[in-house]
Tab-separated table of C-alpha atoms and ligand atoms in Angstrom:
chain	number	residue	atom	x	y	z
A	81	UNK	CA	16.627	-129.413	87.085
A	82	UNK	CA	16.378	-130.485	83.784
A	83	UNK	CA	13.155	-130.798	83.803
A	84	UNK	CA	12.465	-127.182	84.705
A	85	UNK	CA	15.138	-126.418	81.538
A	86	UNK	CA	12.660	-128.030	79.009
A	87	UNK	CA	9.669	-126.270	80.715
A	88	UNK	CA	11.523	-123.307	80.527
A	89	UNK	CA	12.388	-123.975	77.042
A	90	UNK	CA	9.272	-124.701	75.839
A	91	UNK	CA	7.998	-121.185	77.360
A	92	UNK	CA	10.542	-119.743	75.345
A	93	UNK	CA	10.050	-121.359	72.067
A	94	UNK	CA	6.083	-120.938	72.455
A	95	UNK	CA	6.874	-117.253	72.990
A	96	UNK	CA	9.191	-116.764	69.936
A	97	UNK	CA	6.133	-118.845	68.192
A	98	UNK	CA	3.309	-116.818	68.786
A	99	UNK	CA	5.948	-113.188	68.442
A	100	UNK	CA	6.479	-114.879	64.407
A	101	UNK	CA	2.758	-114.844	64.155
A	102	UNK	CA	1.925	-111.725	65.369
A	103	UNK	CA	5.039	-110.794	63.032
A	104	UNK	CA	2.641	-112.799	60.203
A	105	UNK	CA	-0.118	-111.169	60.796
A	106	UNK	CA	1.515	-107.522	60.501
A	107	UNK	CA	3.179	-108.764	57.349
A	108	UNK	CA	-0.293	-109.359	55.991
A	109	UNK	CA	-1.541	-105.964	56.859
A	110	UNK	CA	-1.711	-103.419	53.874
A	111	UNK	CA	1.436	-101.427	54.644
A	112	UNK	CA	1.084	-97.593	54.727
A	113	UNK	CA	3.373	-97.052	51.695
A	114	UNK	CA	5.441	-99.353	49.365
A	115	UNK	CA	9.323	-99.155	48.439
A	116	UNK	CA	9.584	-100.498	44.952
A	117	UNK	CA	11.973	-101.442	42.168
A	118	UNK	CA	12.250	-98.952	39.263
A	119	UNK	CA	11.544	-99.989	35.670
A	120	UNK	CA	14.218	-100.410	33.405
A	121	UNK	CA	14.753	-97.493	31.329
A	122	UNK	CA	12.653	-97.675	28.083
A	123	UNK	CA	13.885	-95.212	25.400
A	124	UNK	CA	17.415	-95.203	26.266
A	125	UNK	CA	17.899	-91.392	27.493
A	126	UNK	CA	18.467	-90.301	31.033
A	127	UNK	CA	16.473	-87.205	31.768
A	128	UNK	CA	16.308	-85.926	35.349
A	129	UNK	CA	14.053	-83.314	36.732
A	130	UNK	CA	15.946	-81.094	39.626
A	131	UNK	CA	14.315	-79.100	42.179
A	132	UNK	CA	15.320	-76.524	44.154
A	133	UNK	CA	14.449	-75.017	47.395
A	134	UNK	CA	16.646	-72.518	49.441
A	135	UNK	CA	16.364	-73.046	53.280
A	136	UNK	CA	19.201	-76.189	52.415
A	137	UNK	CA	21.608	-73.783	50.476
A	138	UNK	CA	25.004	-75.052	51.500
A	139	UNK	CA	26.029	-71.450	52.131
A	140	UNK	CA	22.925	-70.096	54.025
A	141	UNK	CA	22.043	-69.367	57.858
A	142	UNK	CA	19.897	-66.640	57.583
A	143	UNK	CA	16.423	-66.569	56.869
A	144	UNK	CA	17.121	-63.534	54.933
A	145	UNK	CA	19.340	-65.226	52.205
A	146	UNK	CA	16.096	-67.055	51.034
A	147	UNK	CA	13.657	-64.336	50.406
A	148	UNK	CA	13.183	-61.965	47.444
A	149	UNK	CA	13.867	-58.442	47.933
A	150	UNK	CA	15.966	-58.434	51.347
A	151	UNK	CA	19.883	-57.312	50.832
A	152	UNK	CA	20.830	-60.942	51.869
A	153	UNK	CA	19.133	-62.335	49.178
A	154	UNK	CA	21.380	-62.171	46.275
A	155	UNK	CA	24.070	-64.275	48.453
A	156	UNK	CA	21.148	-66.817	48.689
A	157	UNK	CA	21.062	-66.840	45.135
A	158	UNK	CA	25.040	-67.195	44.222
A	159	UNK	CA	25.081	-69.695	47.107
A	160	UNK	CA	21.924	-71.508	45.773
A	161	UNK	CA	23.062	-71.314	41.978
A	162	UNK	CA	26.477	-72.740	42.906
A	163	UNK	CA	24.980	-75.918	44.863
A	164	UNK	CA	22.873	-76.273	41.493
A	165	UNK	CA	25.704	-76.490	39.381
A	166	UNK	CA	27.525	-78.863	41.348
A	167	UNK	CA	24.629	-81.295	41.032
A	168	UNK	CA	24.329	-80.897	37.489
A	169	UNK	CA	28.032	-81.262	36.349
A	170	UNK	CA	27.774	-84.642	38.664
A	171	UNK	CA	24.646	-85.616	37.215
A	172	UNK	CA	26.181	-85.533	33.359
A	173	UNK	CA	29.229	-87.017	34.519
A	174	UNK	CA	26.606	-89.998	35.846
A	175	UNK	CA	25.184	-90.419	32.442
A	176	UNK	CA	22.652	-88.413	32.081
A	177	UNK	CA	21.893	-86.917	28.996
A	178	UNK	CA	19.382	-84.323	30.066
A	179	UNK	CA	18.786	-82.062	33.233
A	180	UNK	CA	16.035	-79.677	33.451
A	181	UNK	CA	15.419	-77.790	36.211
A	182	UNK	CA	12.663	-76.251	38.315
A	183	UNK	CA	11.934	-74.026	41.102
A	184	UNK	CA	10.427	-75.584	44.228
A	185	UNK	CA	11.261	-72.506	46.304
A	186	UNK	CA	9.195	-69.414	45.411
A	187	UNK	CA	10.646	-66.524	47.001
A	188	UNK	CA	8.516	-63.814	45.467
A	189	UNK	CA	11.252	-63.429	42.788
A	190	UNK	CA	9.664	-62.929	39.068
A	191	UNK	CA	12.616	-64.511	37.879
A	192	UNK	CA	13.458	-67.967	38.638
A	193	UNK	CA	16.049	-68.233	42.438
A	194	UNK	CA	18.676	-69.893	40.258
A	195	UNK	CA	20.268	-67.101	38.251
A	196	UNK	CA	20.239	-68.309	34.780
A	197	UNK	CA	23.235	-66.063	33.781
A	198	UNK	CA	25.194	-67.949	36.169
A	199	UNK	CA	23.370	-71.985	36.144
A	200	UNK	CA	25.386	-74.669	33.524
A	201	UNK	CA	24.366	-73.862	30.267
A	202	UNK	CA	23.466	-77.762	29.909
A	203	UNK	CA	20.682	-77.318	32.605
A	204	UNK	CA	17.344	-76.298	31.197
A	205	UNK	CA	14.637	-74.714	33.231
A	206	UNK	CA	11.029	-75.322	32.552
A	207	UNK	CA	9.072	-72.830	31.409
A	208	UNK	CA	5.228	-73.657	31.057
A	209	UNK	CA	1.982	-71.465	29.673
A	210	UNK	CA	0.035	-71.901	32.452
A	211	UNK	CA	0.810	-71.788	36.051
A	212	UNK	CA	1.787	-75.191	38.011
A	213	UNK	CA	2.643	-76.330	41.307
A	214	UNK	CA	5.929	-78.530	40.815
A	215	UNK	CA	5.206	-80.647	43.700
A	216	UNK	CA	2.047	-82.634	41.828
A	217	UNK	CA	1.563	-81.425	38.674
A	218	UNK	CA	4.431	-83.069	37.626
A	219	UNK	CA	5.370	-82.163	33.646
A	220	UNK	CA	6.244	-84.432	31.004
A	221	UNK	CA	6.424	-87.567	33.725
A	222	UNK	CA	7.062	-90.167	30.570
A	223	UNK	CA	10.047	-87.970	29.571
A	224	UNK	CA	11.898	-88.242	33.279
A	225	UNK	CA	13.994	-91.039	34.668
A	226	UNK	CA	14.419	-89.542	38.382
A	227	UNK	CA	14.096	-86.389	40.386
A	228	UNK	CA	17.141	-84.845	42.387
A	229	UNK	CA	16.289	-82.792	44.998
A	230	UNK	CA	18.692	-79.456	46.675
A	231	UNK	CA	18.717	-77.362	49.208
A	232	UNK	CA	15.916	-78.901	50.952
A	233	UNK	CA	14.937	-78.475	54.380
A	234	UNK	CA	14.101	-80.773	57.691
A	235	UNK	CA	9.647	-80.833	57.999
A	236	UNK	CA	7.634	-78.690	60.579
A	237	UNK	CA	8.422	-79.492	64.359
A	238	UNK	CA	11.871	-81.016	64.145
A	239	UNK	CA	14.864	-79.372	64.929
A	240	UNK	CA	15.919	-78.443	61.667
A	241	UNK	CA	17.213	-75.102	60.063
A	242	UNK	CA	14.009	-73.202	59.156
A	243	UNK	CA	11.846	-77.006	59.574
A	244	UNK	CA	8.387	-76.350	57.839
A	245	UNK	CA	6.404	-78.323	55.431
A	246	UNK	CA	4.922	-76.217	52.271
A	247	UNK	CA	4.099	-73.558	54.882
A	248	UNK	CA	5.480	-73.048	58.675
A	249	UNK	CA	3.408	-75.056	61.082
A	250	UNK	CA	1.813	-77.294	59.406
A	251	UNK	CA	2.691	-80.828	59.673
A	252	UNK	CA	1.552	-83.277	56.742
A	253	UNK	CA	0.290	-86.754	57.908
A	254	UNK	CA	-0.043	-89.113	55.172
A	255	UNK	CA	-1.237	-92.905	56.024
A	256	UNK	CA	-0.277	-91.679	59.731
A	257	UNK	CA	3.137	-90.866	58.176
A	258	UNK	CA	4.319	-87.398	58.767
A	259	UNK	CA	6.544	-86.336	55.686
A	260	UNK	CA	8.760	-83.482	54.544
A	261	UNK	CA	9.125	-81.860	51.168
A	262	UNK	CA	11.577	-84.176	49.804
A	263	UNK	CA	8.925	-86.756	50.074
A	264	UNK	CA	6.149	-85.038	49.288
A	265	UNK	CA	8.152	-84.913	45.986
A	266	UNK	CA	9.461	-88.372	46.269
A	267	UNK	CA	5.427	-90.062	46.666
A	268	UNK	CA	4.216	-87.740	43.955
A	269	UNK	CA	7.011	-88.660	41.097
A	270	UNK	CA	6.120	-92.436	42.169
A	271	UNK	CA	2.346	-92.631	41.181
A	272	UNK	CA	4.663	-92.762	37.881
A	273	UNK	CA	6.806	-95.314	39.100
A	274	UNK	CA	10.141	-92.813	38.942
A	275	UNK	CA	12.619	-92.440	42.147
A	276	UNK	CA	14.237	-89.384	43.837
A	277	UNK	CA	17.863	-90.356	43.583
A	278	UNK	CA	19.567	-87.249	45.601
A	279	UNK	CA	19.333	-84.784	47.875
A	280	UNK	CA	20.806	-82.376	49.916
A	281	UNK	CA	20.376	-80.089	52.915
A	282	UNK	CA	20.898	-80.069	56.587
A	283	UNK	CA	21.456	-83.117	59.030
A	284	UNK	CA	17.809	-82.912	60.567
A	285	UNK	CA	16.790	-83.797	56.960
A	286	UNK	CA	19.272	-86.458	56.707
A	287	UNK	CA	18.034	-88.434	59.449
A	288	UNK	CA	14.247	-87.767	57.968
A	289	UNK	CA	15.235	-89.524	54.567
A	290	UNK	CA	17.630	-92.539	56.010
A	291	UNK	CA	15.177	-95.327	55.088
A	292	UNK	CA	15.208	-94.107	51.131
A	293	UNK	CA	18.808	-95.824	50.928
A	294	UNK	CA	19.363	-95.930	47.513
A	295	UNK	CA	19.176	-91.753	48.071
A	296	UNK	CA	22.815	-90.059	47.825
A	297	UNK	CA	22.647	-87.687	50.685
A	298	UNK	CA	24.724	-84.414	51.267
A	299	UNK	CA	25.216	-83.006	54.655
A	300	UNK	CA	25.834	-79.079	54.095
A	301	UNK	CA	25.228	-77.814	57.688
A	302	UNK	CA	24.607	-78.660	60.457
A	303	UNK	CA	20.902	-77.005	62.210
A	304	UNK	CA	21.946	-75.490	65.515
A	305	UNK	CA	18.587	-74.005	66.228
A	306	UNK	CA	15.511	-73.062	64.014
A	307	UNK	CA	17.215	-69.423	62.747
A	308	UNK	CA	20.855	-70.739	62.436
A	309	UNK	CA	22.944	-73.504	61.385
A	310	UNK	CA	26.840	-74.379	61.325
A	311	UNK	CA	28.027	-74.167	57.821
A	312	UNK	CA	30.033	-76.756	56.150
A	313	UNK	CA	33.351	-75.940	53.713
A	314	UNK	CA	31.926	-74.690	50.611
A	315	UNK	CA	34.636	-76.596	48.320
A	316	UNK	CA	34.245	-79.853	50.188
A	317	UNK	CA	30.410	-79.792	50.238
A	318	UNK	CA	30.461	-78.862	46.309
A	319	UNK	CA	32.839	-81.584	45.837
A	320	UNK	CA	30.879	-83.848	47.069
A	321	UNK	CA	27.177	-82.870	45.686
A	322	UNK	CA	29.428	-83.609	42.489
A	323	UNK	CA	30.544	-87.249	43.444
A	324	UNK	CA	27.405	-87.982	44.652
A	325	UNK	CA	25.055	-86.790	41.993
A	326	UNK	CA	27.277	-89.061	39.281
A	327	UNK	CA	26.956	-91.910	41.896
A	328	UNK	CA	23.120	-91.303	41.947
A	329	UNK	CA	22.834	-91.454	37.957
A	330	UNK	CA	25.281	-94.387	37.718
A	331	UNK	CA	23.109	-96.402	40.197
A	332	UNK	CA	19.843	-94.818	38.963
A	333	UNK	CA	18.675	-98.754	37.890
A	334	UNK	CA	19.603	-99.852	41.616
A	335	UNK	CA	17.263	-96.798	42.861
A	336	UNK	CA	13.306	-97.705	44.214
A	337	UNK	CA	10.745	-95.422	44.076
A	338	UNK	CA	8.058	-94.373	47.071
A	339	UNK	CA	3.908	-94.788	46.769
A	340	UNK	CA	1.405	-94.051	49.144
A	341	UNK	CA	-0.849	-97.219	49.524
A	342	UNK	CA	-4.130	-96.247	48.231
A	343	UNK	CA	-6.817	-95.385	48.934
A	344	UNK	CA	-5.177	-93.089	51.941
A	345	UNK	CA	-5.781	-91.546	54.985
A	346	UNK	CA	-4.788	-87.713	55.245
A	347	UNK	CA	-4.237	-85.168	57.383
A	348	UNK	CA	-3.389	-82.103	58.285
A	349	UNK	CA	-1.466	-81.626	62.276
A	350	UNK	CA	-0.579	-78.102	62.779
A	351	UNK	CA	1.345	-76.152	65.258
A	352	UNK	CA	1.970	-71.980	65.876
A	353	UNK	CA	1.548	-70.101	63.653
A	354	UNK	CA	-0.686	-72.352	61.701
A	355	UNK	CA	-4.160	-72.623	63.350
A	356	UNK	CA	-7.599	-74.698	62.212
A	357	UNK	CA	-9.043	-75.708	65.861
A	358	UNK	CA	-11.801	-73.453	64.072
A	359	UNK	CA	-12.754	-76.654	62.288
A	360	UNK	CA	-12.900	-78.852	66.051
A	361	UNK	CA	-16.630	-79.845	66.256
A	362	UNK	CA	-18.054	-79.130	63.002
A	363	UNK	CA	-19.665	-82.138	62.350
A	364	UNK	CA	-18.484	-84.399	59.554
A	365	UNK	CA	-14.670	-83.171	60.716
A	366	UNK	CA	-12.568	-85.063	61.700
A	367	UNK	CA	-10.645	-82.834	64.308
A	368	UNK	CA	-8.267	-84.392	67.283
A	369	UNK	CA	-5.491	-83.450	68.796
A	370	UNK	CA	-4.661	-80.289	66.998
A	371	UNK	CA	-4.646	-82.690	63.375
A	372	UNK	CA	-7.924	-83.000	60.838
A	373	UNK	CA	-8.269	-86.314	59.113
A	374	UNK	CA	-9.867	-87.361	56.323
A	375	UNK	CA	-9.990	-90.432	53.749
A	376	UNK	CA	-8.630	-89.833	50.034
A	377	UNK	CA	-8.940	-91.920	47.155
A	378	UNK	CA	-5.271	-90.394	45.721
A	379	UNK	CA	-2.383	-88.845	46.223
A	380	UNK	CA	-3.860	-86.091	44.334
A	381	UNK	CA	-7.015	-86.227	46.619
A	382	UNK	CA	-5.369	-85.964	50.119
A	383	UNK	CA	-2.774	-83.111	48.436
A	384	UNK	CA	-5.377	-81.060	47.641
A	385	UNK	CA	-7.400	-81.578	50.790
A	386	UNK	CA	-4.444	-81.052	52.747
A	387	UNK	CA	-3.305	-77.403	50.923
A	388	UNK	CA	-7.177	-76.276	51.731
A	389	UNK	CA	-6.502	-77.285	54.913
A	390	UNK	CA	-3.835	-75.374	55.067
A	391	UNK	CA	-5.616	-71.999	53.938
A	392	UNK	CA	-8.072	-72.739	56.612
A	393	UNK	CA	-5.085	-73.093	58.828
A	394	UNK	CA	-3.796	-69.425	57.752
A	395	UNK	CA	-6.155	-68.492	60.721
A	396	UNK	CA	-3.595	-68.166	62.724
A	397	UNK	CA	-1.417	-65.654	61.006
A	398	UNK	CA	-4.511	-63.606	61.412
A	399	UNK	CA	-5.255	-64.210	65.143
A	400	UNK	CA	-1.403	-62.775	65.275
A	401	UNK	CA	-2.224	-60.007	62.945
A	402	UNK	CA	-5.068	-58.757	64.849
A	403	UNK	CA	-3.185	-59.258	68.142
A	404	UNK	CA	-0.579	-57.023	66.545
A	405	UNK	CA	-2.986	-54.390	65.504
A	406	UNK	CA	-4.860	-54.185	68.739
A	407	UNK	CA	-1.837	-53.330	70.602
A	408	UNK	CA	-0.282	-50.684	67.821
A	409	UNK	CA	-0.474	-47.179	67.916
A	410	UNK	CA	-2.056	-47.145	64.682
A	411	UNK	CA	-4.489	-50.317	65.070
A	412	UNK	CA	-7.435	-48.739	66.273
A	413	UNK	CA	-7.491	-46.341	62.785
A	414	UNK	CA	-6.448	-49.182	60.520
A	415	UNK	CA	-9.109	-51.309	62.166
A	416	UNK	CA	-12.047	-48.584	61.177
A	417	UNK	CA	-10.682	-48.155	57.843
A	418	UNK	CA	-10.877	-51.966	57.809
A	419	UNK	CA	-14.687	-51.813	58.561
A	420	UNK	CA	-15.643	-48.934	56.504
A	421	UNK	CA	-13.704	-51.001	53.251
A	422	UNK	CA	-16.050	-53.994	54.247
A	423	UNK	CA	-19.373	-51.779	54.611
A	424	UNK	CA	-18.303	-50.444	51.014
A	425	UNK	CA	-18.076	-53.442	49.337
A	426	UNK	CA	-21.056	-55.217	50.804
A	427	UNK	CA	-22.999	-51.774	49.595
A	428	UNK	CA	-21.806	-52.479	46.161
A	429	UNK	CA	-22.285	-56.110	45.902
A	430	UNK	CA	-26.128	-55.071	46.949
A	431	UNK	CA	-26.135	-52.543	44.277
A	432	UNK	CA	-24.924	-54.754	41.657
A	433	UNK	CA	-21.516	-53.402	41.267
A	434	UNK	CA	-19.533	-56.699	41.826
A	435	UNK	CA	-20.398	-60.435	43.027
A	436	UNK	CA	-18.630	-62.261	45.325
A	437	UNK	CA	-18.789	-65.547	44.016
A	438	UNK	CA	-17.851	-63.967	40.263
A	439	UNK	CA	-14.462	-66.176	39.202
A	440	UNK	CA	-11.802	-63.686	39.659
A	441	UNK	CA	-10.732	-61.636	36.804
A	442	UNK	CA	-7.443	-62.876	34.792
A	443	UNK	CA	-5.540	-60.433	33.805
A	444	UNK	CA	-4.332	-61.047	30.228
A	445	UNK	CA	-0.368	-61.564	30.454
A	446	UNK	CA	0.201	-62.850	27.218
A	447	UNK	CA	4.028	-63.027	27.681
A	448	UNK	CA	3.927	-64.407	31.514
A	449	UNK	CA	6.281	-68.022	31.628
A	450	UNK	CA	5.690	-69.837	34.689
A	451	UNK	CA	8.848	-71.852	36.307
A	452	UNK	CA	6.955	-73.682	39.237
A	453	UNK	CA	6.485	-72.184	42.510
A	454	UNK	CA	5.451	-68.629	42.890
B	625	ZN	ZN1	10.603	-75.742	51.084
């Protein structure tokens, strides 16, 4: 009997010996992406970048609210302008000295989505010459201590309220890691070492961001389907953005900051409406199971592959648009008038009248300000 306890002992302890090895040996492996202790602050001012997006506003479950030009959209704005301010009057309360803000959304609105009559005169937005994409050309990076994220939303294919990732459909897949905007954000600030200290949005995004625990996290609603979500008390929600964004900037030397281990593998998974099984057997593609993948030296490298991928992947907005046409009353016409453009500008290309390949023509806007996404 006790023989057959040793025995069975020894089977056991063997076991748990060779699990710690294999354990070992996955230790050793080069992990997919690194959680790291910020730097101490250098010259002794806390500046924070903010970004906003509007599918997270705490006071929005309608599509509508979050694009330019539809009668919903100015209650999108208030709603999104008063979430800002909440985060900003928590922020200075946490120490910082500085808050500039920019705008991650991109409605279509000339003007940034946060109205400035309205956003805490303390809270600057950036205004550049020349047009940038907020998520990687990141401005001034030496000047910034952390990013704060609001009104963000869950990535493509989970369940949350209006999930996509930079467009709908398309799923970004970095070192096998599928991410959402908040980290997209939160791996580009740290190739400079900084952290993303807060953000906010639904609970589908919550769960997304759990293992960045140094993040302060607000709930605002709760996704009950793709196109609508269960709002949270405005005053209780605000109250908290405000607790939590001091919290962030009062722990900002406790915070860690995200990097992609490089060099990476990217890709690009998508699902309806987004479409590139075009690109499946083109040799030198890398095309399986409705995702392309490819090897990047950067961050920068597999960001830029992947938003080309996603133009390719704008395919299948036109598969839909043609479907559409074909079964309209007015298809057939608008389909000839489509053809007889095309014959009209390939006749003046081969009379001289225009090229192709000519870099398009800038219009001279001498006064145009750019505030980050279009
Ligand atoms: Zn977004």
């Amino acid at each position: 009997m006790k023989k057959v306890v040793l025995i069975g002992g020894l089977l056991v302890l063997t076991a748990f010996l060779s699990f710690c090895g294999r354990e070992q040996k996955a230790a050793t492996e080069v992990p997919p992406y690194t959680v790291n202790a910020v730097r101490p602050d250098a010259d002794g001012t806390t500046r924070i970048l903010l970004y906003y997006d509007m599918e997270g506003i705490s006071g929005v479950n309608q599509m509508a609210q979050t694009g330019f030009g539809n009668p919903e959209y100015p209650t999108g704005r208030d709603n999104l302008t008063q979430d800002v301010n909440a985060v900003v009057a928590g922020l200075f309360a946490g120490g910082a000295d500085a808050v500039d803000v920019t705008d991650a959304h991109g409605s279509g609105n000339p003007e940034p989505d946060v109205d400035l009559a309205k956003l805490d005169p303390r809270a600057k937005i950036i205004y550049k010459e020349a047009s940038f994409d907020p998520y990687i050309d990141l401005p001034e990076t030496e000047k910034y201590d952390a990013a704060a994220v609001v009104c963000m939303h869950a990535k493509t294919g989970s369940p949350g309220f209006i999930s996509h990732t930079y467009n709908g459909g398309c799923d970004w897949i970095i070192n096998g890691k599928s991410i959402n905007e908040t980290e997209i954000i939160a791996y580009s600030w740290g190739r400079f070492g900084i952290p993303v200290i807060f953000a906010s949005g639904d609970d589908v995004l919550k769960g997304q961001l759990e293992y960045m625990g140094w993040l302060e996290y607000v709930t605002v609603k709760k996704a009950l389907s793709w196109t609508d979500a269960e709002l949270y008390p405005l005053d209780q929600v605000h109250a908290e953005m405000e607790a939590k964004a001091k919290k962030a900037v009062e722990n900002l030397s406790r915070a860690k900051y995200v990097a992609f281990t490089e060099p990476l593998t990217a890709g690009l998974r998508t699902q309806f409406p987004a479409d590139h099984s075009i690109l499946e057997g083109v040799p030198g593609i890398n095309y399986k199971d409705h995702t392309v993948t490819f090897p990047a030296k950067t961050y920068r490298e597999a960001y830029d592959g992947i938003v080309k991928l996603i133009r390719v992947a704008g395919l299948g907005r036109l598969k839909l648009m043609q479907e559409y046409l074909a079964q309209s009353e007015q298809g057939p016409q608008i389909i000839k008038e489509v053809r007889a453009y095309m014959l009209k500008k390939y006749e003046d290309w081969m009379a001289g009248k225009w090229d192709p390949d000519a870099a398009p023509v800038q219009e001279e806007k001498k006064d145009e300000k750019y505030f980050g996404a279009k």
